[in-house]
Amino acid sequence: MHLQNEETFESLYFQYFDRIHRIICLKKGSEDAEDLAHKVFVKALEHGPMFRNQCSPFTWLYRITMNTIIDEFRKVQNRKREENFSFESALLSKDFTTNVEMRIDLSSALKNFNELDREIITLRFFIDCSFEEIASIVGMRKSAVKNRLYRALGRLRTELLDWGGCKPMSVGEWISLVNVLEDKDNAVGNRAVTEEIFNELKVNLDKITDHIGPLNKKISIEIYPDIDTFHAQTGKPNGPDWYIAMLANDGSTIKMVSPLNPGPLHSYQSVIKAALSLFATAVTLAINKEIPLWLRAGIGHYEVNHAWGDLSKEVKSYLQ
């Protein structure tokens, strides 16, 4: 195969662009991912004569992609902390959110895995690589890749079952927690926070659905380790200190700062209350989009005892 042939290169571009783009999103985040993906194919075209058919075209493109990502990380090493997220943080906060079964504090579970196991899991389930492609990328036999993947999945299942927060999650089919807390020294505290938030949300979910009806949409919660990271990930790197939680435009994703690091203006409990209020609003919206905005917000405030006067009466009347 001659990669400098225009038709061949165009075919490869359309065949693999989405997968290359997904790799970059997983490893670095979605910002500038499309530009970097284009850069990968430009490099591939420039170095086309170096391709000797000793591996598959995708394996070759993957190696160019990883080198491009490494180059980008080197460029930002001296930038502000919020502009330089770890591979794991980007992976967990963005793409694990598509699979409810793998959204239970994977940041804690996967940190106990070595780099090779994490890479194999990522390639198989999030880049949709075949075993042959994975074997070529990591330099192992296909049978060895299969064995390693199955052992890793078994261990991952055990890790999650051993974590206290996993068991109640199984009954909350419609709630998913994406925990992007990165403080390894405070793992116990992080798990306690996640479990408390989940239990509080479960109570609110039961109360609201008893009154309004069943929930038919997943609600996602993303917890960020500190206020600076939260601000950066929500597109407001210089956001005010009072800004500690938000409901995304999709109406079903809540982003929040960890109650362990709420910033100078908030407390542990005030962050929990902010999350509960947004959660109640999101659940109400998911159940019935026709509910007026003021009433959705009112239900959110009511659930955390922040509704008063006529608003409180209106909400109580609606929920009865």
mmCIF file with all atom_site columns, N, CA and C in Angstrom, residues 240-266:
data_model
loop_
_atom_site.group_PDB
_atom_site.id
_atom_site.type_symbol
_atom_site.label_atom_id
_atom_site.label_alt_id
_atom_site.label_comp_id
_atom_site.label_asym_id
_atom_site.label_entity_id
_atom_site.label_seq_id
_atom_site.pdbx_PDB_ins_code
_atom_site.Cartn_x
_atom_site.Cartn_y
_atom_site.Cartn_z
_atom_site.occupancy
_atom_site.B_iso_or_equiv
_atom_site.pdbx_formal_charge
_atom_site.auth_seq_id
_atom_site.auth_comp_id
_atom_site.auth_asym_id
_atom_site.auth_atom_id
_atom_site.pdbx_PDB_model_num
ATOM 1  N N  . PRO A 1 240 ? -15.938 32.849 39.110 1.00 0.00 ? 240 PRO A N  1
ATOM 2  C CA . PRO A 1 240 ? -16.023 33.333 40.491 1.00 0.00 ? 240 PRO A CA 1
ATOM 3  C C  . PRO A 1 240 ? -16.035 32.184 41.490 1.00 0.00 ? 240 PRO A C  1
ATOM 4  N N  . ASP A 1 241 ? -15.655 32.458 42.719 1.00 0.00 ? 241 ASP A N  1
ATOM 5  C CA . ASP A 1 241 ? -15.561 31.416 43.738 1.00 0.00 ? 241 ASP A CA 1
ATOM 6  C C  . ASP A 1 241 ? -16.920 30.831 44.116 1.00 0.00 ? 241 ASP A C  1
ATOM 7  N N  . TRP A 1 242 ? -18.000 31.583 43.878 1.00 0.00 ? 242 TRP A N  1
ATOM 8  C CA . TRP A 1 242 ? -19.317 31.049 44.223 1.00 0.00 ? 242 TRP A CA 1
ATOM 9  C C  . TRP A 1 242 ? -19.798 30.009 43.205 1.00 0.00 ? 242 TRP A C  1
ATOM 10 N N  . TYR A 1 243 ? -19.161 29.937 42.053 1.00 0.00 ? 243 TYR A N  1
ATOM 11 C CA . TYR A 1 243 ? -19.573 29.024 40.980 1.00 0.00 ? 243 TYR A CA 1
ATOM 12 C C  . TYR A 1 243 ? -18.989 27.645 41.247 1.00 0.00 ? 243 TYR A C  1
ATOM 13 N N  . ILE A 1 244 ? -19.807 26.731 41.790 1.00 0.00 ? 244 ILE A N  1
ATOM 14 C CA . ILE A 1 244 ? -19.284 25.424 42.220 1.00 0.00 ? 244 ILE A CA 1
ATOM 15 C C  . ILE A 1 244 ? -20.063 24.236 41.634 1.00 0.00 ? 244 ILE A C  1
ATOM 16 N N  . ALA A 1 245 ? -21.130 24.492 40.872 1.00 0.00 ? 245 ALA A N  1
ATOM 17 C CA . ALA A 1 245 ? -21.893 23.399 40.264 1.00 0.00 ? 245 ALA A CA 1
ATOM 18 C C  . ALA A 1 245 ? -22.709 23.951 39.106 1.00 0.00 ? 245 ALA A C  1
ATOM 19 N N  . MET A 1 246 ? -22.993 23.084 38.127 1.00 0.00 ? 246 MET A N  1
ATOM 20 C CA . MET A 1 246 ? -23.779 23.527 36.971 1.00 0.00 ? 246 MET A CA 1
ATOM 21 C C  . MET A 1 246 ? -24.512 22.347 36.355 1.00 0.00 ? 246 MET A C  1
ATOM 22 N N  . LEU A 1 247 ? -25.609 22.643 35.678 1.00 0.00 ? 247 LEU A N  1
ATOM 23 C CA . LEU A 1 247 ? -26.325 21.663 34.871 1.00 0.00 ? 247 LEU A CA 1
ATOM 24 C C  . LEU A 1 247 ? -25.996 21.954 33.415 1.00 0.00 ? 247 LEU A C  1
ATOM 25 N N  . ALA A 1 248 ? -25.418 20.974 32.719 1.00 0.00 ? 248 ALA A N  1
ATOM 26 C CA . ALA A 1 248 ? -24.975 21.176 31.339 1.00 0.00 ? 248 ALA A CA 1
ATOM 27 C C  . ALA A 1 248 ? -26.162 21.397 30.407 1.00 0.00 ? 248 ALA A C  1
ATOM 28 N N  . ASN A 1 249 ? -25.860 21.834 29.201 1.00 0.00 ? 249 ASN A N  1
ATOM 29 C CA . ASN A 1 249 ? -26.906 22.143 28.228 1.00 0.00 ? 249 ASN A CA 1
ATOM 30 C C  . ASN A 1 249 ? -27.749 20.932 27.857 1.00 0.00 ? 249 ASN A C  1
ATOM 31 N N  . ASP A 1 250 ? -27.190 19.723 28.017 1.00 0.00 ? 250 ASP A N  1
ATOM 32 C CA . ASP A 1 250 ? -27.973 18.534 27.684 1.00 0.00 ? 250 ASP A CA 1
ATOM 33 C C  . ASP A 1 250 ? -29.076 18.267 28.704 1.00 0.00 ? 250 ASP A C  1
ATOM 34 N N  . GLY A 1 251 ? -29.046 18.981 29.830 1.00 0.00 ? 251 GLY A N  1
ATOM 35 C CA . GLY A 1 251 ? -30.078 18.842 30.845 1.00 0.00 ? 251 GLY A CA 1
ATOM 36 C C  . GLY A 1 251 ? -29.964 17.603 31.691 1.00 0.00 ? 251 GLY A C  1
ATOM 37 N N  . SER A 1 252 ? -28.936 16.786 31.457 1.00 0.00 ? 252 SER A N  1
ATOM 38 C CA . SER A 1 252 ? -28.819 15.531 32.203 1.00 0.00 ? 252 SER A CA 1
ATOM 39 C C  . SER A 1 252 ? -27.417 15.283 32.750 1.00 0.00 ? 252 SER A C  1
ATOM 40 N N  . THR A 1 253 ? -26.530 16.268 32.644 1.00 0.00 ? 253 THR A N  1
ATOM 41 C CA . THR A 1 253 ? -25.178 16.134 33.172 1.00 0.00 ? 253 THR A CA 1
ATOM 42 C C  . THR A 1 253 ? -24.911 17.253 34.171 1.00 0.00 ? 253 THR A C  1
ATOM 43 N N  . ILE A 1 254 ? -24.628 16.864 35.407 1.00 0.00 ? 254 ILE A N  1
ATOM 44 C CA . ILE A 1 254 ? -24.306 17.829 36.453 1.00 0.00 ? 254 ILE A CA 1
ATOM 45 C C  . ILE A 1 254 ? -22.808 17.793 36.688 1.00 0.00 ? 254 ILE A C  1
ATOM 46 N N  . LYS A 1 255 ? -22.181 18.947 36.652 1.00 0.00 ? 255 LYS A N  1
ATOM 47 C CA . LYS A 1 255 ? -20.760 19.066 36.944 1.00 0.00 ? 255 LYS A CA 1
ATOM 48 C C  . LYS A 1 255 ? -20.627 19.818 38.262 1.00 0.00 ? 255 LYS A C  1
ATOM 49 N N  . MET A 1 256 ? -19.753 19.332 39.140 1.00 0.00 ? 256 MET A N  1
ATOM 50 C CA . MET A 1 256 ? -19.637 19.952 40.453 1.00 0.00 ? 256 MET A CA 1
ATOM 51 C C  . MET A 1 256 ? -18.227 19.816 40.994 1.00 0.00 ? 256 MET A C  1
ATOM 52 N N  . VAL A 1 257 ? -17.879 20.711 41.899 1.00 0.00 ? 257 VAL A N  1
ATOM 53 C CA . VAL A 1 257 ? -16.598 20.618 42.582 1.00 0.00 ? 257 VAL A CA 1
ATOM 54 C C  . VAL A 1 257 ? -16.737 19.611 43.720 1.00 0.00 ? 257 VAL A C  1
ATOM 55 N N  . SER A 1 258 ? -15.651 18.988 44.117 1.00 0.00 ? 258 SER A N  1
ATOM 56 C CA . SER A 1 258 ? -15.691 18.076 45.251 1.00 0.00 ? 258 SER A CA 1
ATOM 57 C C  . SER A 1 258 ? -16.014 18.850 46.528 1.00 0.00 ? 258 SER A C  1
ATOM 58 N N  . PRO A 1 259 ? -16.920 18.350 47.348 1.00 0.00 ? 259 PRO A N  1
ATOM 59 C CA . PRO A 1 259 ? -17.206 19.008 48.627 1.00 0.00 ? 259 PRO A CA 1
ATOM 60 C C  . PRO A 1 259 ? -15.985 19.084 49.534 1.00 0.00 ? 259 PRO A C  1
ATOM 61 N N  . LEU A 1 260 ? -14.962 18.260 49.253 1.00 0.00 ? 260 LEU A N  1
ATOM 62 C CA . LEU A 1 260 ? -13.744 18.292 50.070 1.00 0.00 ? 260 LEU A CA 1
ATOM 63 C C  . LEU A 1 260 ? -12.915 19.540 49.802 1.00 0.00 ? 260 LEU A C  1
ATOM 64 N N  . ASN A 1 261 ? -13.089 20.138 48.621 1.00 0.00 ? 261 ASN A N  1
ATOM 65 C CA . ASN A 1 261 ? -12.332 21.344 48.250 1.00 0.00 ? 261 ASN A CA 1
ATOM 66 C C  . ASN A 1 261 ? -13.281 22.365 47.628 1.00 0.00 ? 261 ASN A C  1
ATOM 67 N N  . PRO A 1 262 ? -14.181 22.940 48.417 1.00 0.00 ? 262 PRO A N  1
ATOM 68 C CA . PRO A 1 262 ? -15.244 23.772 47.850 1.00 0.00 ? 262 PRO A CA 1
ATOM 69 C C  . PRO A 1 262 ? -14.848 25.195 47.517 1.00 0.00 ? 262 PRO A C  1
ATOM 70 N N  . GLY A 1 263 ? -13.631 25.604 47.861 1.00 0.00 ? 263 GLY A N  1
ATOM 71 C CA . GLY A 1 263 ? -13.239 26.992 47.639 1.00 0.00 ? 263 GLY A CA 1
ATOM 72 C C  . GLY A 1 263 ? -13.555 27.854 48.847 1.00 0.00 ? 263 GLY A C  1
ATOM 73 N N  . PRO A 1 264 ? -13.243 29.144 48.784 1.00 0.00 ? 264 PRO A N  1
ATOM 74 C CA . PRO A 1 264 ? -13.328 30.016 49.962 1.00 0.00 ? 264 PRO A CA 1
ATOM 75 C C  . PRO A 1 264 ? -14.736 30.411 50.370 1.00 0.00 ? 264 PRO A C  1
ATOM 76 N N  . LEU A 1 265 ? -15.720 30.299 49.478 1.00 0.00 ? 265 LEU A N  1
ATOM 77 C CA . LEU A 1 265 ? -17.057 30.810 49.777 1.00 0.00 ? 265 LEU A CA 1
ATOM 78 C C  . LEU A 1 265 ? -18.071 29.731 50.133 1.00 0.00 ? 265 LEU A C  1
ATOM 79 N N  . HIS A 1 266 ? -17.688 28.474 50.000 1.00 0.00 ? 266 HIS A N  1
ATOM 80 C CA . HIS A 1 266 ? -18.649 27.398 50.233 1.00 0.00 ? 266 HIS A CA 1
ATOM 81 C C  . HIS A 1 266 ? -18.129 26.405 51.266 1.00 0.00 ? 266 HIS A C  1
#
